[in-house]
C-alpha positions as YAML, in Angstrom:
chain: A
units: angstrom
residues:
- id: 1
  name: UNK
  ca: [-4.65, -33.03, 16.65]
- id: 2
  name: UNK
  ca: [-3.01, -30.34, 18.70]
- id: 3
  name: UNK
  ca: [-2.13, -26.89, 17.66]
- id: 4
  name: UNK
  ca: [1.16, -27.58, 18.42]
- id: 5
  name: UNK
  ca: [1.42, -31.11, 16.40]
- id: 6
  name: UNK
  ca: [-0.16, -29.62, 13.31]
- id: 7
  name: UNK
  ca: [2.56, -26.74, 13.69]
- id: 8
  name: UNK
  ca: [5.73, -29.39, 14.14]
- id: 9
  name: UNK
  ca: [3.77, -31.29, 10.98]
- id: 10
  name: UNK
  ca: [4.24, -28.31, 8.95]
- id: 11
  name: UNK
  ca: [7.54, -27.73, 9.70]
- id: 12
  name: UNK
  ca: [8.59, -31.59, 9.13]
- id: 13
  name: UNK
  ca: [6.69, -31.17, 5.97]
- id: 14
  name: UNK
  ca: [9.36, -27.69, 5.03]
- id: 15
  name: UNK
  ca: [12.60, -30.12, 5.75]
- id: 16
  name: UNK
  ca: [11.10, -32.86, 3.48]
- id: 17
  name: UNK
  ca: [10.81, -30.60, 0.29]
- id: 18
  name: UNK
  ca: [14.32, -29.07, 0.74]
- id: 19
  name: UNK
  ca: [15.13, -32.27, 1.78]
- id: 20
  name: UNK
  ca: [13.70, -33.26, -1.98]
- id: 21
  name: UNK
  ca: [16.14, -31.31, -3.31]
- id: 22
  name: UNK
  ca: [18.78, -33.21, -3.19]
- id: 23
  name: UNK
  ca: [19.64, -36.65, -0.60]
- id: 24
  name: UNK
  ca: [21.43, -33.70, 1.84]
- id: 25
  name: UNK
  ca: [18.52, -31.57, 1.21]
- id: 26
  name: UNK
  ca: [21.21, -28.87, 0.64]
- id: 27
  name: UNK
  ca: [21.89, -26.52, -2.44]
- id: 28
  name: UNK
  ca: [24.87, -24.96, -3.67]
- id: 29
  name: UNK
  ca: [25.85, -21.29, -4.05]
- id: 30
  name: UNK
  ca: [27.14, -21.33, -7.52]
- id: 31
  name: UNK
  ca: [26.32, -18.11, -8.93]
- id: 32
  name: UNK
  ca: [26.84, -16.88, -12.99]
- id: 33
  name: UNK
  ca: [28.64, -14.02, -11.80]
- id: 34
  name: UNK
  ca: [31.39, -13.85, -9.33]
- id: 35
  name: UNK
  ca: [33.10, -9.55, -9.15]
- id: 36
  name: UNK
  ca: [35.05, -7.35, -6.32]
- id: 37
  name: UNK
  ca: [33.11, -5.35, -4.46]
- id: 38
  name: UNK
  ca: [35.31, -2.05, -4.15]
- id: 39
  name: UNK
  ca: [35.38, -0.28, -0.57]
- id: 40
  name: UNK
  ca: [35.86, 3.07, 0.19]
- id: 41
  name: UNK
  ca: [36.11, 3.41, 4.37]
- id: 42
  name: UNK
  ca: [34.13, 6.97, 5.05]
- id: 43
  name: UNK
  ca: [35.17, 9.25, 7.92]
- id: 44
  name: UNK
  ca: [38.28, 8.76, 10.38]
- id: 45
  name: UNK
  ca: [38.17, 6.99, 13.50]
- id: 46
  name: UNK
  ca: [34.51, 7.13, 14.06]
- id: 47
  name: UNK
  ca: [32.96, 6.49, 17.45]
- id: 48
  name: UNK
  ca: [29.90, 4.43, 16.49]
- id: 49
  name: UNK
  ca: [27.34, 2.50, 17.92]
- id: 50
  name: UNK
  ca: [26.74, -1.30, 17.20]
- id: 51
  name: UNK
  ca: [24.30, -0.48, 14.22]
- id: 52
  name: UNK
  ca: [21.07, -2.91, 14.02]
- id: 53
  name: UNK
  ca: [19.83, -1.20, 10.91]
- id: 54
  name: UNK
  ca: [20.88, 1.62, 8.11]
- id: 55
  name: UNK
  ca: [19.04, 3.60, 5.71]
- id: 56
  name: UNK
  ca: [20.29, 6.64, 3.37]
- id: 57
  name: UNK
  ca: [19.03, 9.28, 1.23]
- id: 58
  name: UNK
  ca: [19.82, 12.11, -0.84]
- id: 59
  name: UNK
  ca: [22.54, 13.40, 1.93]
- id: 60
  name: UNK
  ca: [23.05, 11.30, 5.06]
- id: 61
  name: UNK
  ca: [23.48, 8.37, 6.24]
- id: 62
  name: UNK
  ca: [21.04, 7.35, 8.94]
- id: 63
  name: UNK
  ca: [21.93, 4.19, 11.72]
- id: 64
  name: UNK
  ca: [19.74, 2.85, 14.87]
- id: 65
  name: UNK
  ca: [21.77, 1.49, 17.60]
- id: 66
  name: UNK
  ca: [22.84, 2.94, 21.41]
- id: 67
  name: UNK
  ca: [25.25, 5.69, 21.85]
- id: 68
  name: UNK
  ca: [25.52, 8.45, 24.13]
- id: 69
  name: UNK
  ca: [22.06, 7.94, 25.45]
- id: 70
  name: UNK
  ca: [20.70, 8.15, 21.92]
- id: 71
  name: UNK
  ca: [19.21, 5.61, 19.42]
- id: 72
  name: UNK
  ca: [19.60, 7.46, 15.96]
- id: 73
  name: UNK
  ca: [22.61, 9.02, 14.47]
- id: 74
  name: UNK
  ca: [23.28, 11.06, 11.23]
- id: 75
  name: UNK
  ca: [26.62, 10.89, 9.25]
- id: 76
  name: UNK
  ca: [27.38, 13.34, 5.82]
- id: 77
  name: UNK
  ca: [26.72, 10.42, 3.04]
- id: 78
  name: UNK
  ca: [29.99, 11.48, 1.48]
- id: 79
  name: UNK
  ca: [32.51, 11.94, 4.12]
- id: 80
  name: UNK
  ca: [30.94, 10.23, 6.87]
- id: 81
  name: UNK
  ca: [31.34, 12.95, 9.29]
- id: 82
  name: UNK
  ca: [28.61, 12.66, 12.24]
- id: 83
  name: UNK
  ca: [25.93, 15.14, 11.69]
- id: 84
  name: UNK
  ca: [23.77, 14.77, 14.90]
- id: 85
  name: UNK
  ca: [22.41, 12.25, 17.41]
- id: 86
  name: UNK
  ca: [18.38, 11.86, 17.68]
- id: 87
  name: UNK
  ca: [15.71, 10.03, 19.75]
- id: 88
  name: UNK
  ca: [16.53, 9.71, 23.57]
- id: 89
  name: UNK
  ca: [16.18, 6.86, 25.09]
- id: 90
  name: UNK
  ca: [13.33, 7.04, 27.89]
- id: 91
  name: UNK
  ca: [9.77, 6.57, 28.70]
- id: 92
  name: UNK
  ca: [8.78, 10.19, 27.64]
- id: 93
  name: UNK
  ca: [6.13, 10.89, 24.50]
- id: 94
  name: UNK
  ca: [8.92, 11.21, 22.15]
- id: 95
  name: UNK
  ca: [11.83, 8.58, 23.45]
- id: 96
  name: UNK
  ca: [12.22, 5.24, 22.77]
- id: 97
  name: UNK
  ca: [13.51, 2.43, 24.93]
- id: 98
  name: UNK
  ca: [14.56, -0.09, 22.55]
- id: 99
  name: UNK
  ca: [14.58, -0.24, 18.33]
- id: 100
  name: UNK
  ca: [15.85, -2.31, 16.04]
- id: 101
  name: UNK
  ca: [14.37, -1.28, 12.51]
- id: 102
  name: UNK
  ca: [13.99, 2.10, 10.60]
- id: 103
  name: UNK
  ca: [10.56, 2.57, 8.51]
- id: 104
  name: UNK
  ca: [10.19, 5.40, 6.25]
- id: 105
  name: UNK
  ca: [6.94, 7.60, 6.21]
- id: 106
  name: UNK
  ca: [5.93, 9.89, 3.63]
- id: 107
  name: UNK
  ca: [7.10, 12.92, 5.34]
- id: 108
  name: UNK
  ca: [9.58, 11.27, 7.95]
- id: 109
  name: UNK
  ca: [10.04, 7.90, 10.26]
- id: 110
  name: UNK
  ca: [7.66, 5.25, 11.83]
- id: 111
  name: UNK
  ca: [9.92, 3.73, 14.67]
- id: 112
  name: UNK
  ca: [8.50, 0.98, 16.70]
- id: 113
  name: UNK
  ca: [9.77, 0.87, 19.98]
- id: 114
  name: UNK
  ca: [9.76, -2.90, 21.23]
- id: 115
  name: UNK
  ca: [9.80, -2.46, 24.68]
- id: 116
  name: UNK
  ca: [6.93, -0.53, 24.93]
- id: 117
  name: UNK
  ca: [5.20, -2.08, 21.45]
- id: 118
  name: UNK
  ca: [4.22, 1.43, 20.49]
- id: 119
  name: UNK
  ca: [4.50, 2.46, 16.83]
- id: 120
  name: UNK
  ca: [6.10, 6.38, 16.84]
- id: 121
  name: UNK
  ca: [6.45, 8.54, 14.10]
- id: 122
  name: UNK
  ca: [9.04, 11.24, 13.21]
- id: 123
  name: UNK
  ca: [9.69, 13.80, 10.93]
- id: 124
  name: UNK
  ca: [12.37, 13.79, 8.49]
- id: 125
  name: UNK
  ca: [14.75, 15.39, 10.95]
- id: 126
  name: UNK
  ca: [13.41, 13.05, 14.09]
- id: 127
  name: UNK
  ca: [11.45, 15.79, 15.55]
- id: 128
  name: UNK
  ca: [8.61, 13.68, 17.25]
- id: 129
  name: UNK
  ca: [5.21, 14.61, 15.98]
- id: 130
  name: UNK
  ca: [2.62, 11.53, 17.43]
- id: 131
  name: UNK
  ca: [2.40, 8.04, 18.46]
- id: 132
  name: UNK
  ca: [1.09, 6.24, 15.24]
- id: 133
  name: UNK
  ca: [-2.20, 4.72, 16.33]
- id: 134
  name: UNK
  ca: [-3.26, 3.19, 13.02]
- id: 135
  name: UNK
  ca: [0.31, 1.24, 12.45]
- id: 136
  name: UNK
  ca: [-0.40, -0.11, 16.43]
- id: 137
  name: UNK
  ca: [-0.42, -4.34, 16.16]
- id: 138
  name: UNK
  ca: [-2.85, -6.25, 16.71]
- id: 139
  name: UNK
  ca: [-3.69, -8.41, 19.51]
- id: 140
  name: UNK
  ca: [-2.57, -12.28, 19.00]
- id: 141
  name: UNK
  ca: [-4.35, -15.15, 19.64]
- id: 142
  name: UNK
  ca: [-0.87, -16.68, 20.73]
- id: 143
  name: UNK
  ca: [1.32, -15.55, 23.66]
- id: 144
  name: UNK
  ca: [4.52, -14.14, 21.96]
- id: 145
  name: UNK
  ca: [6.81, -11.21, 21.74]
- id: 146
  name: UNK
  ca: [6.37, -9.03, 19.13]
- id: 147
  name: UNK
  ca: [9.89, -8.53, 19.03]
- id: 148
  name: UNK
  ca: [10.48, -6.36, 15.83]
- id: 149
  name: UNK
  ca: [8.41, -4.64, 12.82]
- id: 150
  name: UNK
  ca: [8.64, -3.36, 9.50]
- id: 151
  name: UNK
  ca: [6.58, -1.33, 8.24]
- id: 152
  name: UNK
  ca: [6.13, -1.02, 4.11]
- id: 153
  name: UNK
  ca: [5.65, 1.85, 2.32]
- id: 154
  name: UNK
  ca: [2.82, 0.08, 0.84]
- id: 155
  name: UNK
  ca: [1.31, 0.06, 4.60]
- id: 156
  name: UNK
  ca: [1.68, -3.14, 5.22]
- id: 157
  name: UNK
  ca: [3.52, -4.38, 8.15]
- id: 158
  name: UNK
  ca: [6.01, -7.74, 8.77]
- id: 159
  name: UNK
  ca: [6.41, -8.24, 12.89]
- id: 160
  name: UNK
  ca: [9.30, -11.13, 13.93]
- id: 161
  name: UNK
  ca: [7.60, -12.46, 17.10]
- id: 162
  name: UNK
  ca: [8.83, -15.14, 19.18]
- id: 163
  name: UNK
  ca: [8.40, -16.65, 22.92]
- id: 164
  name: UNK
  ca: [10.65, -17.77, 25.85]
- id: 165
  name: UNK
  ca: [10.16, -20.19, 28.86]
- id: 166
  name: UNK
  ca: [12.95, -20.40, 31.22]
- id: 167
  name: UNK
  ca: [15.14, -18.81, 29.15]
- id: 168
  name: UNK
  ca: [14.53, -21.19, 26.36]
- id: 169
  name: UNK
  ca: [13.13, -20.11, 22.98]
- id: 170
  name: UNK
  ca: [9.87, -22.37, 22.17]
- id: 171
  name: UNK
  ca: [9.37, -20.82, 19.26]
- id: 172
  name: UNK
  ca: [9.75, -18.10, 16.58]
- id: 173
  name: UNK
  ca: [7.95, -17.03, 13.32]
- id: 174
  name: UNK
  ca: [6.27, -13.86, 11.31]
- id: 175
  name: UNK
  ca: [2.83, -12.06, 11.26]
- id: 176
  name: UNK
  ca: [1.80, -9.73, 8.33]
- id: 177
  name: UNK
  ca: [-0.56, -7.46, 9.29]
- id: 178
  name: UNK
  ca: [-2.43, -4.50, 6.92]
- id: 179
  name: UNK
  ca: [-5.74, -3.01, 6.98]
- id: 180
  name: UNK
  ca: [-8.38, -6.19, 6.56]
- id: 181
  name: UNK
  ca: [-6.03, -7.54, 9.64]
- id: 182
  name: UNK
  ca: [-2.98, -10.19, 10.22]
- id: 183
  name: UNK
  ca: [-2.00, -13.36, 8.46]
- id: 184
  name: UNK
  ca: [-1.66, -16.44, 10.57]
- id: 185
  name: UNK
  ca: [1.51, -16.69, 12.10]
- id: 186
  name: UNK
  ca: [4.53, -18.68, 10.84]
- id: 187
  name: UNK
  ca: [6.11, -20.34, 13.42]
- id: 188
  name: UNK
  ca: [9.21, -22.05, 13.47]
- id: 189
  name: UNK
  ca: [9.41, -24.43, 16.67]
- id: 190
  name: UNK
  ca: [12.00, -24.77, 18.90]
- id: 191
  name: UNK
  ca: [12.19, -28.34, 20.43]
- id: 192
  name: UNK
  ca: [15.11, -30.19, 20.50]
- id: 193
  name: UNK
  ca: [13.87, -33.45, 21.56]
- id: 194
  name: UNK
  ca: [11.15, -34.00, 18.77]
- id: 195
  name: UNK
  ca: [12.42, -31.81, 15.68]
- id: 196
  name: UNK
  ca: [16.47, -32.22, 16.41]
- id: 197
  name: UNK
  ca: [18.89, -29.71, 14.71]
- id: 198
  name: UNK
  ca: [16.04, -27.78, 13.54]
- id: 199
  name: UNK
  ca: [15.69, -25.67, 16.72]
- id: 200
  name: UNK
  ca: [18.91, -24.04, 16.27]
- id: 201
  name: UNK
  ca: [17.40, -22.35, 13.04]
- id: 202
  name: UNK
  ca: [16.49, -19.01, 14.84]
- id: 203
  name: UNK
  ca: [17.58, -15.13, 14.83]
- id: 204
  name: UNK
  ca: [16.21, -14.82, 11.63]
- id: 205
  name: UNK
  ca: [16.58, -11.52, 9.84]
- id: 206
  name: UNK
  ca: [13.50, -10.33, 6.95]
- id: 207
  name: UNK
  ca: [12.60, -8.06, 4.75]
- id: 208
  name: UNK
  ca: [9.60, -6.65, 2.77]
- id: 209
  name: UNK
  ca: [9.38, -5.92, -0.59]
- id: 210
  name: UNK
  ca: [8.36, -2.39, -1.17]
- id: 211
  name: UNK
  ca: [5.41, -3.14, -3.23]
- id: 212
  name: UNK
  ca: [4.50, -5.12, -0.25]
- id: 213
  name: UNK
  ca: [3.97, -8.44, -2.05]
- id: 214
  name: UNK
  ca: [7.00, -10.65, -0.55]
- id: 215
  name: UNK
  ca: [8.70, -11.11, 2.13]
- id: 216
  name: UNK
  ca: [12.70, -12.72, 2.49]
- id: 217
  name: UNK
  ca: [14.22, -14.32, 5.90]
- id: 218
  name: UNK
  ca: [16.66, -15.96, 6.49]
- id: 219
  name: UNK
  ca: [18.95, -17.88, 9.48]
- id: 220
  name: UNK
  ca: [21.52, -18.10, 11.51]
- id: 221
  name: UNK
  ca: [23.05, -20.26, 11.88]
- id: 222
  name: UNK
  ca: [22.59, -23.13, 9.22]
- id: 223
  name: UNK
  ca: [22.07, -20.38, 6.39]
- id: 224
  name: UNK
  ca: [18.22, -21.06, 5.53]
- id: 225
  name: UNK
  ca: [16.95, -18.85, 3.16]
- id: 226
  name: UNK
  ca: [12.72, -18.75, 2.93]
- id: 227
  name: UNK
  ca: [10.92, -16.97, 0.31]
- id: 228
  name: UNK
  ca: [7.32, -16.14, 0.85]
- id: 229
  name: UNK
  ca: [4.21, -14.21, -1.07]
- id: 230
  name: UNK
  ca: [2.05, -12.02, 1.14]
- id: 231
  name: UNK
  ca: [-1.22, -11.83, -0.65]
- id: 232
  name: UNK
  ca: [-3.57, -9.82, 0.98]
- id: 233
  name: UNK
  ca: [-2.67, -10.80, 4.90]
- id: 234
  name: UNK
  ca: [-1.73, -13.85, 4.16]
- id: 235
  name: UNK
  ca: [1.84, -15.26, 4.24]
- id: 236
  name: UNK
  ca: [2.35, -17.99, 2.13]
- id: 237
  name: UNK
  ca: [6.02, -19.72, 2.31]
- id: 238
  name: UNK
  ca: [6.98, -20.25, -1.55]
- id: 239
  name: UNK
  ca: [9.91, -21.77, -1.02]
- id: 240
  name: UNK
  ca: [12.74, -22.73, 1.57]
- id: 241
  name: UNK
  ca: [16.56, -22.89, 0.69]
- id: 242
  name: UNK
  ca: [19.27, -24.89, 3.07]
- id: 243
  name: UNK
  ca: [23.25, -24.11, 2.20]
- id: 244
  name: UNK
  ca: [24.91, -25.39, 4.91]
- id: 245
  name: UNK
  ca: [22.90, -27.69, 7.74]
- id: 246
  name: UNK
  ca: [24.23, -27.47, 11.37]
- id: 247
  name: UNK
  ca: [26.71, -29.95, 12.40]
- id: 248
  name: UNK
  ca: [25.63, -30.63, 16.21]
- id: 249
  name: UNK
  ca: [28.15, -32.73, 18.45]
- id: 250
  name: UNK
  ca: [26.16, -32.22, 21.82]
- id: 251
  name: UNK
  ca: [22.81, -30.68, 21.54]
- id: 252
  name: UNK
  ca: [22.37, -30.27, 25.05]
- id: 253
  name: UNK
  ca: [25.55, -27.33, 24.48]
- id: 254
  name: UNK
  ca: [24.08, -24.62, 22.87]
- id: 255
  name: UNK
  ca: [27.19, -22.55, 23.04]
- id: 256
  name: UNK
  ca: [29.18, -25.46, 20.95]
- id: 257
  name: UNK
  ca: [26.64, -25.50, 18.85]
- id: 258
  name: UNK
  ca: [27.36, -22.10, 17.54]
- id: 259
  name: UNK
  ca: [30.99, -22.42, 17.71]
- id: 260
  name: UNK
  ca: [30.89, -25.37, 15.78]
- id: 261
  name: UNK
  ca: [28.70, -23.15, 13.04]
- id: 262
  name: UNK
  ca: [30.10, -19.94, 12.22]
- id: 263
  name: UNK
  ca: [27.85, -19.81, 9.14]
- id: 264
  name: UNK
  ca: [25.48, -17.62, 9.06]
- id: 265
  name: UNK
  ca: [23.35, -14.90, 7.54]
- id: 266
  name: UNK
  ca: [24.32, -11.56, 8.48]
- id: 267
  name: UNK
  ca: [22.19, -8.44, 6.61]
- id: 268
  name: UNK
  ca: [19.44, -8.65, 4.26]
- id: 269
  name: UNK
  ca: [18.14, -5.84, 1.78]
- id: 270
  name: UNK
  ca: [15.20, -6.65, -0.78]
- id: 271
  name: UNK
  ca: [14.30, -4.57, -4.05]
- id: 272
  name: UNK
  ca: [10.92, -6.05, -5.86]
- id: 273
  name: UNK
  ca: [13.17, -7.85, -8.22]
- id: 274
  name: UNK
  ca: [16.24, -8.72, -5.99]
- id: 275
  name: UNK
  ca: [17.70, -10.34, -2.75]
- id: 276
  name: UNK
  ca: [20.63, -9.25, -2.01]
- id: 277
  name: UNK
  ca: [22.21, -10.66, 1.86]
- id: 278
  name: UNK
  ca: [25.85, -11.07, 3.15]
- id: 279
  name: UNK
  ca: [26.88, -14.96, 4.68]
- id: 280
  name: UNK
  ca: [29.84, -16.30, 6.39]
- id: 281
  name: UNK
  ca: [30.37, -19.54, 4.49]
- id: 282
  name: UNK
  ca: [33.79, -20.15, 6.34]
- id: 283
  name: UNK
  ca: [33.19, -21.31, 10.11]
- id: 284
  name: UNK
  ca: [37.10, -19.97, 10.54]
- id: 285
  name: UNK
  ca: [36.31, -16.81, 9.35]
- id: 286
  name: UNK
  ca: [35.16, -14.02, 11.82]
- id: 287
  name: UNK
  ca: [32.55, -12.55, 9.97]
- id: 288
  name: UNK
  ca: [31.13, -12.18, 6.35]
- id: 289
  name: UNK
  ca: [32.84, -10.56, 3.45]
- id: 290
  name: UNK
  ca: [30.67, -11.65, 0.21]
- id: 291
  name: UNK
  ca: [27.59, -10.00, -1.02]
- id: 292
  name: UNK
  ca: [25.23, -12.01, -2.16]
- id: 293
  name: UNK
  ca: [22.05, -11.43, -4.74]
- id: 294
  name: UNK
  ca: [19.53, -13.86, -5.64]
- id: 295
  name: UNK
  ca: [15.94, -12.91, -7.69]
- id: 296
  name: UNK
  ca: [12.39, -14.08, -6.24]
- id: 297
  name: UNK
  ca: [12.57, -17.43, -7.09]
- id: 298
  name: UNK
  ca: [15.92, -18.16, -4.71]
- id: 299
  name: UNK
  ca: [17.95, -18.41, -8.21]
- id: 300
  name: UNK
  ca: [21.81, -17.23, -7.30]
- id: 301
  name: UNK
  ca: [22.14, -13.83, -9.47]
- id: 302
  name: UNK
  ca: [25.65, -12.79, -8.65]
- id: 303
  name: UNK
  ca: [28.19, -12.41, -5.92]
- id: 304
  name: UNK
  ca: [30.94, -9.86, -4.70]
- id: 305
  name: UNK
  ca: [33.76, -10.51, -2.83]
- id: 306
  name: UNK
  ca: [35.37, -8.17, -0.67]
- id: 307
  name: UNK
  ca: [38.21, -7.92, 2.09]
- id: 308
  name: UNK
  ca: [35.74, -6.91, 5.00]
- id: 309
  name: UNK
  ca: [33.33, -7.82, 7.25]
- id: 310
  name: UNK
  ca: [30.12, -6.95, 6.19]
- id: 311
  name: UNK
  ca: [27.63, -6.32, 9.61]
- id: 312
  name: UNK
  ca: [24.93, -3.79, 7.84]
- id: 313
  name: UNK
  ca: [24.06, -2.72, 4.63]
- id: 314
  name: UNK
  ca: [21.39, -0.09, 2.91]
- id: 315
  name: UNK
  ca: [20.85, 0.23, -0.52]
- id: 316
  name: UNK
  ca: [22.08, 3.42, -2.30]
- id: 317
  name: UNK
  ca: [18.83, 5.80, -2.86]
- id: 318
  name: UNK
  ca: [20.52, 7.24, -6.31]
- id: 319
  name: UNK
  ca: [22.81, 4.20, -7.99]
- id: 320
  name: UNK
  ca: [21.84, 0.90, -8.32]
- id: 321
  name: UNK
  ca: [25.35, -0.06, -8.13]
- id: 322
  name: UNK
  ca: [26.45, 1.14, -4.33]
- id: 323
  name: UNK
  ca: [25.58, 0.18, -1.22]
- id: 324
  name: UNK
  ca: [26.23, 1.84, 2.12]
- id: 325
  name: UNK
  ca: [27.65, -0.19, 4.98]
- id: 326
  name: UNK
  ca: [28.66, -1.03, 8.45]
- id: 327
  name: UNK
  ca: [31.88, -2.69, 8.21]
- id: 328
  name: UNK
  ca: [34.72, -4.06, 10.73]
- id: 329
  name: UNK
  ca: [37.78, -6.12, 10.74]
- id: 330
  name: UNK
  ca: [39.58, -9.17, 12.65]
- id: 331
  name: UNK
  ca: [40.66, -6.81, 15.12]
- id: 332
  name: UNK
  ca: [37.22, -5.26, 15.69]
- id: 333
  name: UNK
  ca: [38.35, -1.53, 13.68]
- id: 334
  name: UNK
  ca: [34.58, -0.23, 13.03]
- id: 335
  name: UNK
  ca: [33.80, 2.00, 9.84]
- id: 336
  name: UNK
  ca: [31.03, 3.42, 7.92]
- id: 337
  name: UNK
  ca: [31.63, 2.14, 4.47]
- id: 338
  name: UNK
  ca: [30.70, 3.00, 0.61]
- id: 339
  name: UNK
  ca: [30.97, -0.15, -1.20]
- id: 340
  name: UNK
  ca: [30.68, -0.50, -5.57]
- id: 341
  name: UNK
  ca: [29.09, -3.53, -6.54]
- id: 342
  name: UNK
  ca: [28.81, -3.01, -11.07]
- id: 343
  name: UNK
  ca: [26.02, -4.59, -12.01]
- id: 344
  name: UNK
  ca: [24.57, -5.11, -8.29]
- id: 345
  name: UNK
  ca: [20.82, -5.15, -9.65]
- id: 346
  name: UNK
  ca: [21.00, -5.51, -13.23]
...
């Protein structure tokens, strides 16, 4: 049998036990707690990039995405006010060309820089110090993309890779990689004419655990939500949850497609007890306003509804309760955000 058969075998075999769960294969989000998330908009009429990932601490709030010829931007974690742009983007030692994720270091930042696959690190105030060699990837033994990483503070590393032909995705999936070397890669493939609906199932977003031990993704569109253990270097799917499953009118119109399916996963934020991720559930709607939280076993914890859209979240540093966000409107209004969630990881 041929690599690629035993990989679409695989992935039949993930439809038929969600598929098990019910004759739809689908689950509900019924959760035991439904609250309002409370929003307090920080700063006033903020220029700010489109932010691809967030991360706070004791006093700032710290965002990746392009602005003014920079990648990383500072605000005051209490007002908002912008504090200072970092990292230029450029080919030099101590740019970057293109990030999507924040890692933190003991004494600073590892930054992977996707267009040049180099692994960077930073100290706490972005002053470069060296490239990372020992946090450098591995070579594959599959032509792919290694298209963004996380790196734990256990060490261990999650990379999203995928691959393109023509413009078309064949196929996406995860490596975990740590000291004894990587896990085999879990691919999710991309053909329309033998799998169906399933090769809309793409830009997934993950996260790692900080003890290093699991690993969350999940979808959009079609709102998938896969659980796996990572023991050792290997990643081991534990289970895979379908809310809503794409309605397709013309497959060959990918654009329809996602018009048609406004559901989605938006951001995703792990604890070692918690999942917490924010989905548009309403294909009218423009964006997502409800914070989710699930434990390890995909069990629906609780959920917080709020009156905006929800792009990016971090986890407060200090209270268990508050998040940090990256939040808009219908009419595209952009603001750094402190929302209240009571009870958020109780």
């Amino acid at each position: 049998m041929t690599t690629h058969k035993i990989l679409l075998s695989a992935i039949l075999l993930l439809l038929t036990s969600c598929n098990a769960k019910d004759n739809k294969g689908v689950e509900t989000l019924e959760f035991p707690f439904v609250g309002n998330a409370e929003i307090s908009i920080l700063g006033d009429d903020l220029i700010l990039p489109l932010i691809t990932d967030l991360s706070v601490n004791d006093t700032v709030i710290i965002a990746t995405g392009s602005l003014d010829n920079y990648w990383v931007h500072t605000y005051d974690k209490n007002s908002g006010d912008p504090i200072a742009n970092h990292i230029s983007k450029g080919q030099g030692p101590s740019d970057i060309l293109g990030c999507t994720y924040l890692s933190k270091a003991k004494d600073g930042w590892k930054i992977y820089d996707y267009m040049s696959r180099k692994v960077k690190l930073y100290d706490k105030d972005f002053a470069f110090i060296r490239m990372s060699d020992k946090d450098s990837l591995p070579s594959l033994s599959i032509d792919c993309n290694l298209t963004a990483l996380q790196i734990l503070p256990s060490g261990k590393k999650i990379c999203y890779i995928d691959k393109y032909e023509n413009e078309n995705l064949i196929f996406d999936g995860f490596i975990v990689a740590d000291s004894a070397g990587y896990s085999k890669p879990f691919l999710n493939l991309h053909d329309e004419d033998q799998i169906g609906p399933l090769g809309y199932y793409m830009q997934y977003k993950f996260a790692g655990s900080p003890d290093g031990k699991k690993l969350a993704a999940v979808s959009s569109p079609g709102c998938y939500l896969k659980l796996f253990d990572t023991d050792g270097n290997n990643l081991i799917l534990k289970s895979s949850h379908c809310y809503y499953p794409l309605t397709i009118k013309n497959p060959e119109d990918a654009a329809l497609v996602y018009e048609d399916n406004k559901r989605s996963f938006t951001s995703l934020a792990v604890t070692d007890t918690r999942i917490i991720a924010c989905m548009d559930e309403d294909p009218d709607n423009y964006g997502p306003t409800d914070i989710l939280v699930w434990d390890w076993e995909g069990n629906p914890v609780c959920r917080y509804k709020s009156d905006k859209i929800i792009v990016k979240f971090a986890l407060s540093p200090d209270n268990p309760d508050d998040l940090y966000a990256f939040v808009t409107d219908p009419e595209r209004n952009y603001s750094l955000a402190k929302i209240k969630c009571r009870g958020l990881l109780n």
